[in-house]
Amino acid sequence: MSEVVKVERHDAVAIVTIDSPPVNALSAAVRKGILDGVTSAAADPQVQAIVLTCGGRTFVAGADITEFGKTPMPPSLHDVIVAIENSPKPVIAAIHGTALGGGLELALGCHYRVAVKDARLGLPEVKLGLLPGGGGTQRLPRAVGPEMAVKMIVTGEPISAQDALKNGLIEEIVEGTPAAGGEAFARKVVAEKRPLRRLRDDDSKLAAAKADKSIFTNAAAAANKRNRGLEAPVTAAEAVSHALDQPFDQALKTERELFLKLMNGDQSKAQRYAFFAERAAAKVDGVPEGTKPRKVERVAIIGAGTMGGGIAMSFANAGIPVTIIETGEEQLKRGLGIMQKNYEATAARGGIPADAPAKRMALITGVVGLENVKDADLIIEAVFETMAIKKEVFGKLDQYANPGAVLASNTSYLNINDIADMTKRPQDVLGMHFFSPANVMKLCEIVRGAKTAPDVLMTAVAIAKRIAKVPVVVGVCDGFVGNRMLSARTKQSDKLLYEGALPQQVDAVVTKFGMPMGPFAMGDLAGLDIGWRSRQDRGIKSEIADAICEAGRFGQKTGKGYYKYEPGSRSPLPDPEIEKLIEETVTKLGLKRRQVDDQEILERMVYPMINEGARILEEKIAARPSDIDVVWLYGYGWPIYRGGPMFYADLVGLKTVADRLSYYAKATNDPSLEPTPLLKRLADEGKTFASLAKGG
Ligand code: NAD
């Protein structure tokens, strides 16, 4: 018998149990075990029905993605499914936990499916830039109809057992263990002499869409409505469409071809890379083995502004009570009001249940006065970005906070070590840098100070995960990883205006690349006055940006910035006044503008960021190139199908990146653009950033 698949016989019913922790993924051993188990059960004359089920916490949750890119080992998933489908005795999949990807395809090869009530079923392959390659695009439409199938496959979102029952994906919701429920159902199948239901032969649910093509095209278009540049969901919809216009076996071949096209394409490579990058980021270097995080039951947040409010909501969303502290009743009321409105808007859109706003707001207690941090295990400061205020707050925290409480700052740029030194417990201080809107964006840069204790670091990592954030540990420097690289880009976007580009041209190149917003639309959204004030404080001039603010154009909040905005609208409209203002400012400076092409804009938006990323690696501010990519994917909306700036650099080739940077350093008289020693070395040696993880 197989190590990972066991067969037992209960009278006339054989129970084939997959037991391969943690998630019963379809490794070569599991595939072979299933094939052998089902074949031997089918050959046993005593057996009249076979139940396929799983041990542990879930049904098969998908392919074994560590096998991706390696030589495929027989039997293939397709062979296993065909063997099950062709079994002369009924095979019943009994599902618990999640039946995902190859797991659901396996179940679709069975003649019947039952599930326990909290099971979930789905085909999430698109999330890795793929499509279901084990017959899912053909059997699912035959089970649930092509409209529902295309929706499930294109979005990749799993459905509940109740929805699966309603749509004909499962026959029954069973009580008790999945094995017992499956066995009871199998006895019914035998007693009632139910026929073998092979989905491949059942076209009944395809009839309507075959007669009226618009039924499918409309459903496919609706499912792909929010797609921004991803190939997989579009290709997946195409694969499903062949359920309607190709015979089953031919459509399976087409599915395979489309699967391989995606598998070998850059987008899926990037998406699979991102999957592993996120997991790698969770590993923290330099922490003694066995370091345990401190216990966090109560959290206090200081400042109920844009960030404090969003952070408080993230904790409440995870069911963790928070106290939010302000300087006065008025600020508190405003902050709590915004959170309440935000929850209500989400509930109105159907994003959370109708009773969720009240339940979540009940977890958030607003108070005035810093002394109220006294019961908190974790305190996150989100007050104004001014060192003097941060220092004052941390000095006071030292007096009020419980011994052992973790003290975190959400600062965007400031030095965590200087903040920590305002306390007598710098070992308890670190940065937890969330991204705006903090209740939505998944990134949390965990900034490790020079004196931060290992268990404090692990506490921040653990709590970030508990509130469904993606933590990345980084070192102390101006702007940490994300904002430091963003600054490198901002410097170029500003310069491009002097040289001849317009805001709308730069933004269009950046959004076409796949970022959600260009730098100028982003500036308008954040408010241009913040940077203006900070430049004034530091005695820095930026003629165009200053002239825009001097004209009272602070961005969306004043209806005008780099763009103009119709009342009540957030859509940026190019403004001839800005063109004029740029032209005049540049003329005054005695400069001449030129035609800047889109390729130059793209290179100058992305390559300086890559250079800064390389510098960040040299300085060991980030532990690995993939950590930098995770920061950009989850903090700034870098398109997942481009993997992150460092992955993208490897794809372009580091030699090209380094050569172009050298060229721009000279052409624009900007020595800061010269490739850093690390980038130059890798480029000269023909290596990639990825090679660094392997000691390159
Ligand atoms: P904000 O101005 O919206 O909110 C700051 C809040 O802190 C205000 O409500 C203010 O009343 C309160 N406050 C000030 N001093 C206080 C004190 N001593 N005690 C209690 N409350 C006090 O600012 P924000 O955008 O939420 O930024 C807060 C911090 O987060 C800053 O350090 C900022 O750099 C950082 N940050 C901001 C963003 C962003 O996009 N806005 C993103 C990441 C990090």
XYZ file of C-alpha atoms and ligand atoms in Angstrom:
740
model
C 0.000 0.000 0.000
C 1.088 3.576 -0.627
C 2.555 5.680 2.188
C 0.213 8.535 1.426
C -2.958 6.768 0.222
C -4.696 4.025 2.205
C -7.535 1.733 1.125
C -9.980 0.144 3.560
C -13.060 -1.872 2.763
C -16.299 -1.573 4.729
C -18.436 -4.376 3.242
C -19.183 -3.298 -0.320
C -17.674 0.177 0.003
C -13.948 0.846 -0.414
C -12.633 3.992 1.258
C -9.564 5.449 -0.454
C -8.008 8.003 1.913
C -5.299 10.439 0.856
C -3.136 11.419 3.799
C -0.279 13.668 2.780
C 0.067 16.638 5.143
C -0.225 19.520 5.237
C -2.771 19.960 2.418
C -2.818 16.663 0.512
C -1.252 18.343 -2.522
C -1.107 16.243 -5.679
C 2.553 15.197 -5.576
C 3.734 12.313 -7.790
C 3.418 9.944 -4.802
C -0.168 11.073 -4.125
C -1.151 10.724 -7.789
C 0.287 7.212 -7.947
C -1.326 6.293 -4.632
C -4.766 7.394 -5.843
C -4.394 5.593 -9.150
C -3.302 2.350 -7.449
C -5.922 2.685 -4.701
C -8.841 3.248 -7.051
C -7.661 0.580 -9.526
C -7.254 -2.062 -6.822
C -10.617 -1.210 -5.247
C -12.319 -1.382 -8.633
C -10.747 -4.782 -9.247
C -11.955 -6.172 -5.880
C -15.090 -8.224 -6.608
C -16.479 -7.446 -3.111
C -16.450 -3.693 -3.802
C -19.505 -2.018 -5.311
C -18.626 1.645 -4.731
C -15.509 3.662 -3.921
C -15.229 6.755 -1.709
C -12.284 9.077 -2.357
C -11.569 11.210 0.689
C -8.748 12.857 2.613
C -7.254 12.747 6.090
C -6.004 15.830 7.929
C -7.489 19.266 7.646
C -8.548 19.369 4.012
C -9.410 17.600 0.780
C -6.711 17.922 -1.902
C -5.947 21.662 -1.945
C -4.188 21.700 -5.315
C -1.154 20.734 -7.329
C 2.199 20.375 -5.635
C 3.637 23.624 -6.906
C 7.169 22.659 -5.938
C 6.968 20.276 -8.928
C 6.375 23.185 -11.339
C 9.135 23.552 -13.866
C 10.530 20.065 -13.113
C 10.306 17.016 -15.394
C 6.765 15.676 -14.959
C 6.583 12.306 -13.196
C 3.904 9.797 -14.184
C 1.083 9.275 -13.631
C -0.204 12.694 -14.675
C -3.286 14.146 -13.004
C -5.059 13.611 -16.315
C -4.252 9.858 -16.224
C -5.556 9.588 -12.645
C -8.780 11.429 -13.506
C -9.386 9.318 -16.619
C -8.882 6.132 -14.565
C -11.434 7.324 -12.000
C -13.920 8.455 -14.642
C -13.624 5.131 -16.472
C -13.978 3.083 -13.294
C -16.781 0.535 -13.741
C -17.814 1.151 -10.128
C -19.085 4.504 -8.894
C -16.441 6.746 -7.300
C -17.682 9.362 -4.823
C -15.507 12.303 -3.750
C -16.149 13.183 -0.093
C -14.880 16.704 0.497
C -13.925 18.703 3.599
C -11.739 21.788 4.029
C -10.960 23.091 0.553
C -11.088 21.247 -2.775
C -8.973 23.568 -4.862
C -7.364 23.448 -8.286
C -6.236 19.923 -9.134
C -8.158 18.798 -6.031
C -11.467 19.958 -7.462
C -10.523 18.603 -10.893
C -9.926 15.234 -9.252
C -13.371 15.452 -7.640
C -14.889 16.425 -11.012
C -13.507 13.179 -12.426
C -15.530 11.257 -9.807
C -19.098 10.199 -10.573
C -20.548 11.949 -7.531
C -19.390 14.570 -5.078
C -20.526 15.236 -1.515
C -19.116 17.733 0.982
C -19.347 18.701 4.643
C -21.131 21.980 5.275
C -18.130 24.252 5.766
C -16.173 22.948 2.760
C -15.126 25.315 -0.036
C -14.563 24.432 -3.676
C -12.754 26.361 -6.395
C -10.313 26.556 -9.270
C -7.853 29.323 -8.262
C -5.204 28.607 -10.949
C -5.508 32.110 -12.435
C -3.976 33.447 -9.232
C -0.722 31.810 -10.306
C -1.174 33.001 -13.879
C -2.441 29.593 -15.033
C -5.703 27.902 -15.944
C -7.068 24.582 -14.696
C -5.085 22.098 -16.764
C -6.635 18.849 -15.529
C -9.929 19.035 -17.383
C -11.432 21.663 -15.058
C -12.338 24.017 -17.891
C -14.432 21.244 -19.478
C -15.934 19.310 -16.570
C -16.876 22.317 -14.416
C -19.146 23.867 -17.123
C -20.844 20.480 -17.463
C -21.417 20.380 -13.695
C -22.553 23.953 -12.993
C -23.243 25.445 -16.430
C -20.839 27.549 -18.490
C -21.807 30.936 -16.970
C -21.076 29.869 -13.401
C -17.974 27.933 -14.518
C -16.420 30.878 -16.323
C -17.069 33.089 -13.312
C -15.416 30.627 -10.925
C -12.439 29.970 -13.199
C -11.807 33.589 -14.236
C -12.023 35.032 -10.727
C -10.419 32.013 -9.065
C -12.687 32.556 -6.033
C -13.890 29.381 -4.279
C -17.572 28.843 -3.466
C -19.228 27.453 -0.336
C -20.660 23.938 -0.057
C -24.150 25.542 -0.047
C -23.473 27.298 -3.379
C -21.897 24.128 -4.744
C -25.080 22.221 -3.877
C -27.324 24.885 -5.390
C -25.337 24.879 -8.636
C -25.036 21.108 -8.994
C -21.331 20.854 -8.213
C -22.056 18.462 -5.332
C -24.949 16.071 -4.785
C -25.342 16.432 -1.038
C -24.073 18.170 2.063
C -23.217 15.388 4.500
C -23.100 15.222 8.290
C -20.233 13.883 10.387
C -16.833 13.034 8.995
C -16.388 13.257 5.225
C -15.480 9.551 5.084
C -18.630 8.505 6.970
C -20.811 10.909 4.952
C -19.255 9.653 1.720
C -19.810 6.063 2.765
C -23.487 6.656 3.590
C -23.956 8.336 0.210
C -22.129 5.461 -1.546
C -24.537 2.948 0.037
C -27.438 4.966 -1.360
C -25.882 4.941 -4.841
C -25.508 1.163 -4.641
C -28.987 0.556 -3.189
C -30.690 2.777 -5.762
C -28.505 1.396 -8.545
C -27.725 4.951 -9.658
C -25.977 5.112 -13.036
C -22.319 6.196 -13.349
C -22.478 9.914 -13.955
C -19.527 10.870 -16.157
C -19.458 14.643 -16.549
C -17.581 14.313 -19.844
C -20.660 12.698 -21.380
C -23.237 15.049 -19.884
C -23.828 18.101 -22.095
C -27.267 18.922 -20.697
C -26.112 22.134 -18.958
C -24.405 23.393 -22.127
C -27.513 23.397 -24.315
C -28.769 26.935 -23.633
C -25.366 28.574 -24.181
C -24.796 26.512 -27.322
C -28.067 27.833 -28.742
C -27.409 31.437 -27.760
C -23.736 32.442 -27.920
C -24.323 35.734 -26.111
C -25.072 33.877 -22.860
C -21.459 32.794 -22.598
C -19.775 35.863 -24.064
C -21.664 38.102 -21.627
C -20.749 35.921 -18.645
C -17.088 35.792 -19.726
C -16.962 39.573 -20.217
C -18.544 40.183 -16.802
C -16.055 37.836 -15.130
C -13.135 39.628 -16.813
C -14.457 43.131 -16.173
C -11.932 43.998 -13.495
C -9.007 42.392 -15.267
C -6.140 44.827 -15.709
C -3.624 43.326 -18.072
C -3.647 39.734 -16.822
C -3.432 37.075 -19.549
C -4.518 34.060 -17.498
C -8.160 35.020 -16.839
C -8.702 35.870 -20.517
C -7.060 32.645 -21.693
C -9.007 30.669 -19.076
C -12.294 32.078 -20.409
C -11.212 31.078 -23.900
C -10.526 27.520 -22.686
C -13.985 27.298 -21.084
C -15.612 28.566 -24.292
C -14.429 25.429 -26.078
C -16.844 23.399 -23.981
C -19.390 24.883 -26.379
C -17.648 24.540 -29.728
C -15.277 21.577 -29.519
C -15.851 17.890 -28.728
C -14.737 16.981 -25.175
C -11.429 15.302 -26.052
C -10.403 18.009 -28.473
C -11.301 20.696 -25.942
C -9.101 18.915 -23.376
C -6.207 19.100 -25.832
C -6.862 22.789 -26.384
C -6.980 23.282 -22.594
C -3.558 21.637 -22.340
C -2.083 23.819 -25.085
C -3.433 27.001 -23.499
C -2.198 25.831 -20.081
C 1.326 25.294 -21.420
C 1.284 28.656 -23.173
C 0.524 30.344 -19.845
C 2.943 28.134 -17.898
C 5.821 29.117 -20.191
C 4.910 32.806 -20.344
C 6.494 35.590 -18.285
C 3.265 36.477 -16.481
C 2.785 33.110 -14.815
C 6.494 32.941 -14.012
C 6.109 36.285 -12.253
C 2.973 35.220 -10.401
C 4.488 31.956 -9.201
C 7.613 33.840 -8.170
C 5.458 36.266 -6.159
C 3.798 33.339 -4.383
C 7.169 32.018 -3.188
C 8.523 35.537 -2.531
C 5.707 36.199 -0.071
C 6.485 33.001 1.802
C 10.226 33.711 1.806
C 9.588 37.160 3.295
C 8.079 35.512 6.372
C 11.486 34.018 7.214
C 13.389 36.433 9.415
C 17.170 36.273 9.417
C 19.272 36.731 12.542
C 16.677 35.609 15.086
C 17.751 32.824 17.477
C 16.008 29.506 16.845
C 12.888 29.083 18.970
C 12.329 32.815 19.627
C 8.701 33.154 20.703
C 6.607 36.239 20.005
C 5.199 38.084 23.007
C 1.502 37.750 23.756
C -0.726 40.427 22.187
C -4.306 40.682 23.410
C -4.910 44.424 23.578
C -3.637 46.989 21.143
C -3.477 50.771 21.426
C -3.117 53.101 18.469
C -2.046 56.685 18.883
C -3.569 59.093 16.391
C -6.974 58.600 14.730
C -6.001 60.215 11.429
C -5.780 58.636 7.984
C -3.378 55.913 9.058
C -4.365 55.363 12.695
C -7.980 54.833 11.633
C -7.080 52.346 8.893
C -4.753 50.441 11.220
C -7.433 50.281 13.935
C -9.878 48.868 11.360
C -7.362 46.181 10.376
C -7.233 44.990 13.988
C -11.006 45.158 14.457
C -11.445 43.194 11.216
C -9.376 40.428 12.789
C -11.469 40.528 15.982
C -8.742 42.150 18.099
C -9.889 44.935 20.447
C -8.132 48.292 20.028
C -7.999 51.515 21.948
C -7.462 54.534 19.724
C -6.028 57.625 21.351
C -6.287 61.268 20.265
C -5.334 64.659 21.603
C -8.899 65.981 21.840
C -12.567 64.966 21.644
C -13.047 66.695 18.305
C -10.197 64.813 16.553
C -11.442 61.595 18.098
C -14.994 62.129 16.927
C -13.820 62.900 13.404
C -11.586 59.820 13.298
C -14.247 57.443 14.631
C -16.806 58.967 12.242
C -14.588 58.230 9.237
C -14.106 54.597 10.319
C -17.856 54.171 10.832
C -18.616 55.662 7.389
C -15.966 53.533 5.781
C -17.460 50.333 7.255
C -20.971 51.377 6.273
C -19.908 52.027 2.685
C -18.292 48.574 2.501
C -21.425 46.952 3.945
C -23.624 48.862 1.462
C -21.496 47.476 -1.387
C -21.944 43.971 0.042
C -18.269 43.687 0.973
C -19.047 42.780 4.616
C -22.270 41.557 6.318
C -24.855 44.195 7.304
C -24.169 43.718 11.028
C -20.383 43.927 10.645
C -20.003 47.736 10.998
C -21.608 47.720 14.449
C -19.694 44.616 15.568
C -16.360 45.973 14.395
C -16.882 49.487 15.743
C -17.691 47.867 19.115
C -14.110 46.559 19.182
C -12.691 50.079 18.752
C -12.635 52.266 21.870
C -11.781 55.923 21.362
C -10.196 57.876 24.222
C -8.295 61.090 24.851
C -4.942 61.018 26.662
C -1.774 58.970 26.245
C -2.050 57.466 29.744
C -4.709 55.141 28.255
C -2.025 52.954 26.673
C -1.475 51.337 30.060
C -3.254 48.017 29.338
C -1.909 47.496 25.818
C 0.524 44.752 24.816
C 1.252 46.495 21.523
C 1.196 50.251 20.947
C 1.335 51.677 17.434
C 2.047 55.369 17.048
C 0.514 57.085 13.991
C 0.775 60.808 14.826
C 2.084 63.582 12.537
C 5.332 62.888 10.669
C 7.463 65.265 12.751
C 10.432 63.984 14.720
C 9.876 66.323 17.656
C 6.287 65.092 18.111
C 7.270 61.434 17.725
C 10.027 61.870 20.302
C 7.657 63.524 22.739
C 5.117 60.736 22.328
C 7.683 57.954 22.844
C 9.130 59.736 25.877
C 5.660 59.713 27.430
C 4.937 56.135 26.361
C 7.957 55.094 28.375
C 6.186 56.383 31.488
C 2.753 54.878 30.813
C 3.242 51.614 28.877
C 3.285 48.238 30.621
C 6.716 46.681 31.003
C 7.209 44.374 28.023
C 4.726 46.183 25.772
C 5.895 46.449 22.168
C 6.215 50.082 21.037
C 5.871 50.576 17.279
C 5.985 53.667 15.079
C 4.201 53.942 11.736
C 6.641 56.595 10.535
C 7.175 56.757 6.766
C 10.746 58.053 6.735
C 12.041 58.877 10.228
C 14.880 57.138 12.053
C 13.563 54.420 14.355
C 16.789 54.355 16.388
C 16.420 58.026 17.298
C 12.805 57.396 18.299
C 13.800 54.307 20.359
C 16.429 56.311 22.222
C 13.704 58.511 23.692
C 12.771 55.537 25.886
C 14.589 53.518 28.532
C 13.562 50.390 26.621
C 14.863 50.723 23.064
C 14.825 46.914 22.799
C 11.002 47.084 22.786
C 10.811 49.654 19.953
C 10.514 49.049 16.205
C 8.729 50.354 13.123
C 5.477 48.946 11.823
C 4.998 50.823 8.582
C 1.533 50.338 7.103
C 0.429 51.620 3.709
C -2.502 53.777 2.775
C -5.390 52.889 2.870
C -4.187 50.828 5.821
C -7.368 48.764 6.100
C -6.877 47.637 2.486
C -3.174 47.538 1.597
C -1.560 44.291 2.715
C 2.025 45.351 3.252
C 3.567 46.016 6.640
C 7.259 46.943 6.612
C 8.622 45.838 9.979
C 11.534 48.120 10.708
C 14.183 46.556 12.879
C 16.058 49.096 14.966
C 19.667 48.678 16.063
C 18.499 47.575 19.525
C 15.185 45.837 18.705
C 14.967 42.531 20.630
C 14.402 39.369 18.543
C 11.148 38.501 20.313
C 9.843 42.028 19.686
C 10.572 41.595 15.997
C 8.794 38.228 15.961
C 5.827 39.740 17.816
C 5.401 42.350 15.087
C 5.716 39.713 12.347
C 3.189 37.437 14.067
C 0.622 40.165 14.732
C 0.929 41.476 11.171
C 0.073 38.008 9.896
C -2.803 37.732 12.372
C -4.387 40.834 10.866
C -3.901 39.412 7.337
C -0.996 41.664 6.389
C 2.162 40.601 4.589
C 5.113 41.465 6.864
C 8.547 42.229 5.408
C 11.417 42.908 7.818
C 13.616 45.825 6.750
C 16.419 47.894 8.249
C 16.592 51.556 9.256
C 17.239 54.114 6.506
C 15.470 57.159 5.096
C 12.127 55.849 3.794
C 12.982 52.161 4.422
C 12.576 49.995 1.311
C 9.411 51.191 -0.398
C 9.486 54.953 0.034
C 13.224 55.103 -0.545
C 12.747 53.505 -3.966
C 9.700 55.664 -4.592
C 11.826 58.756 -3.946
C 14.234 57.608 -6.664
C 11.294 57.460 -9.058
C 9.833 60.795 -7.947
C 13.139 62.511 -8.636
C 12.926 61.303 -12.240
C 9.236 62.071 -12.782
C 9.879 65.646 -11.610
C 12.925 66.005 -13.849
C 11.013 64.719 -16.859
C 8.678 67.723 -16.652
C 11.634 70.102 -17.007
C 12.993 68.093 -19.915
C 9.795 68.053 -21.938
C 7.276 65.452 -20.732
C 3.802 66.283 -19.390
C 2.191 64.771 -16.256
C -0.404 62.905 -18.323
C 2.271 61.401 -20.567
C 4.348 60.125 -17.626
C 1.281 58.783 -15.813
C 0.011 57.023 -18.943
C 3.314 55.158 -19.364
C 3.286 54.087 -15.707
C -0.340 52.892 -15.746
C 0.146 51.123 -19.077
C 2.991 49.250 -17.410
C 0.383 48.084 -14.883
C 0.727 50.347 -11.834
C -2.651 51.519 -10.481
C -1.647 55.195 -10.732
C 1.077 57.366 -12.141
C 3.243 59.596 -9.916
C 1.376 62.829 -10.682
C -2.144 61.446 -10.150
C -0.776 59.919 -6.931
C 0.595 63.293 -5.844
C -2.785 64.910 -6.486
C -4.482 62.209 -4.407
C -2.092 62.497 -1.445
C -2.071 66.328 -1.489
C 0.752 68.429 -2.942
C 0.910 70.803 0.022
C 2.532 68.184 2.290
C 5.666 67.952 0.152
C 5.659 71.724 -0.417
C 5.673 72.414 3.341
C 8.364 69.859 3.927
C 10.500 71.458 1.162
C 10.004 74.863 2.751
C 11.073 73.465 6.146
C 14.208 71.986 4.628
C 14.957 74.980 2.374
C 14.633 72.897 -0.808
C 13.348 74.321 -4.104
C 11.423 72.441 -6.785
C 10.367 75.175 -9.195
C 7.493 73.478 -11.039
C 6.020 71.760 -7.972
C 6.393 74.980 -5.936
C 4.721 77.076 -8.665
C 1.781 74.647 -8.732
C 1.301 74.976 -4.972
C 1.793 78.737 -5.072
C -1.156 78.781 -7.507
C -3.240 77.149 -4.747
C -3.362 73.835 -6.579
C -2.960 71.205 -3.830
C -4.409 68.267 -5.773
C -7.810 66.560 -5.528
C -8.745 68.367 -2.316
C -8.657 71.739 -4.123
C -10.065 70.377 -7.403
C -6.769 71.179 -9.134
C -3.193 69.967 -8.981
C -1.146 68.457 -11.776
C -4.604 67.826 -13.266
C -8.009 69.431 -12.950
C -11.019 67.643 -11.479
C -14.731 68.110 -12.159
C -16.661 68.794 -8.931
C -17.250 65.486 -7.095
C -15.026 63.536 -9.482
C -11.682 61.884 -8.830
C -10.811 61.437 -12.512
C -7.743 63.460 -13.454
C -8.234 65.643 -16.539
C -5.203 67.098 -18.355
C -5.131 70.870 -17.858
C -3.731 73.326 -20.454
C -2.995 75.720 -17.581
C -0.468 73.240 -16.227
C 1.169 72.921 -19.612
C 1.503 76.685 -19.675
C 2.803 76.842 -16.123
C 5.455 74.203 -16.821
C 6.478 75.923 -20.061
C 6.823 79.321 -18.352
C 8.717 77.967 -15.359
C 11.181 76.124 -17.563
C 11.684 79.147 -19.827
C 12.397 81.299 -16.791
C 15.100 78.834 -15.793
C 16.627 79.195 -19.245
C 16.076 75.523 -20.111
C 14.826 74.060 -23.382
C 12.210 71.345 -23.457
C 12.414 68.452 -25.925
C 10.238 65.592 -27.128
C 10.580 62.731 -24.589
C 9.459 59.331 -25.879
C 7.530 56.721 -23.906
C 10.384 54.208 -23.809
C 12.626 56.772 -22.120
C 9.878 57.549 -19.612
C 9.425 53.876 -18.781
C 13.136 53.307 -18.332
C 13.534 56.388 -16.186
C 10.556 55.471 -14.036
C 11.671 51.902 -13.382
C 15.457 51.536 -13.705
C 16.403 54.116 -11.036
C 14.114 52.210 -8.645
C 15.974 49.010 -9.465
C 19.276 50.787 -8.854
C 18.029 51.985 -5.473
C 16.870 48.424 -4.753
C 20.399 47.200 -5.467
C 21.792 49.832 -3.097
C 19.290 48.662 -0.453
C 20.636 45.127 -0.857
C 24.241 46.328 -0.634
C 23.415 48.082 2.628
C 21.517 44.997 3.879
C 18.386 47.074 4.483
C 16.474 44.229 2.818
C 17.549 40.611 3.289
C 16.740 39.408 -0.246
C 15.731 40.822 -3.634
C 12.383 39.032 -3.345
C 11.618 40.977 -0.128
C 11.906 44.202 -2.132
C 9.496 42.790 -4.688
C 6.991 41.861 -1.980
C 7.139 45.451 -0.695
C 6.241 46.765 -4.156
C 3.585 44.155 -4.877
C 1.665 44.665 -1.625
C 2.470 48.267 -0.718
C 2.286 50.067 -4.053
C 0.201 47.900 -6.380
C 3.100 46.819 -8.600
C 1.390 44.525 -11.158
C 1.642 40.944 -9.945
C 2.272 39.719 -13.481
C 5.540 41.646 -13.512
C 6.724 40.036 -10.270
C 8.215 43.164 -8.659
C 10.997 45.562 -9.694
C 13.885 43.177 -8.991
C 12.211 40.259 -10.798
C 11.425 42.588 -13.698
C 15.085 43.670 -13.800
C 16.167 40.033 -14.136
C 13.675 39.577 -16.958
C 14.917 42.656 -18.832
C 18.520 41.615 -18.152
C 20.798 43.413 -15.693
C 23.230 44.336 -18.458
C 20.518 46.314 -20.252
C 19.403 47.965 -17.011
C 22.970 48.930 -16.068
C 23.798 50.214 -19.572
C 20.685 52.355 -19.772
C 21.300 53.793 -16.295
C 24.851 54.730 -17.300
C 23.502 56.323 -20.443
C 20.931 58.436 -18.539
C 23.495 59.361 -15.880
C 25.522 61.035 -18.617
C 22.699 62.273 -20.845
C 20.884 63.987 -17.956
C 23.997 64.898 -15.997
C 22.878 62.916 -12.949
C 25.684 60.822 -11.411
C 23.201 59.276 -8.922
C 21.901 57.235 -11.852
C 25.216 55.415 -12.373
C 24.663 51.703 -11.632
C 25.613 50.743 -8.071
C 28.570 48.384 -7.576
C 26.262 45.412 -6.954
C 24.209 46.004 -10.096
C 27.355 46.568 -12.109
C 29.012 43.400 -10.823
C 25.969 41.212 -11.535
C 25.575 42.795 -14.985
C 29.255 42.251 -15.815
C 29.109 38.632 -14.643
C 25.902 37.987 -16.626
C 24.050 37.165 -13.391
C 20.616 37.980 -11.998
C 19.352 39.319 -8.663
C 17.771 35.892 -8.172
C 21.279 34.399 -8.209
C 21.986 36.246 -4.926
C 19.598 33.917 -3.097
C 21.787 31.059 -4.308
C 24.974 32.783 -3.146
C 25.656 34.604 -6.482
P -2.947 62.449 9.917
O -2.587 63.865 9.979
O -4.090 62.020 9.073
O -3.210 61.877 11.368
C -2.405 62.134 12.489
C -3.308 62.133 13.710
O -2.506 62.093 14.879
C -4.179 63.374 13.837
O -5.528 62.982 13.939
C -3.692 64.055 15.100
O -4.738 64.692 15.824
C -3.124 62.886 15.864
N -2.116 63.272 16.855
C -1.107 64.158 16.719
N -0.378 64.213 17.854
C -0.915 63.338 18.721
C -0.628 62.931 20.047
N 0.398 63.455 20.712
N -1.425 61.995 20.613
C -2.451 61.478 19.947
N -2.781 61.830 18.699
C -2.023 62.727 18.071
O -1.615 61.695 9.457
P -1.487 60.249 8.779
O -1.501 60.407 7.307
O -2.427 59.310 9.436
O 0.000 59.879 9.175
C 0.338 59.402 10.460
C 1.714 58.746 10.405
O 1.669 57.684 9.462
C 2.836 59.658 9.932
O 4.004 59.304 10.608
C 2.948 59.333 8.470
O 4.206 59.590 7.936
C 2.672 57.851 8.488
N 2.198 57.275 7.229
C 1.315 57.952 6.434
C 0.877 57.375 5.245
C -0.127 58.074 4.374
O -0.233 57.706 3.197
N -0.876 59.026 4.866
C 1.336 56.108 4.882
C 2.214 55.438 5.740
C 2.638 56.030 6.899
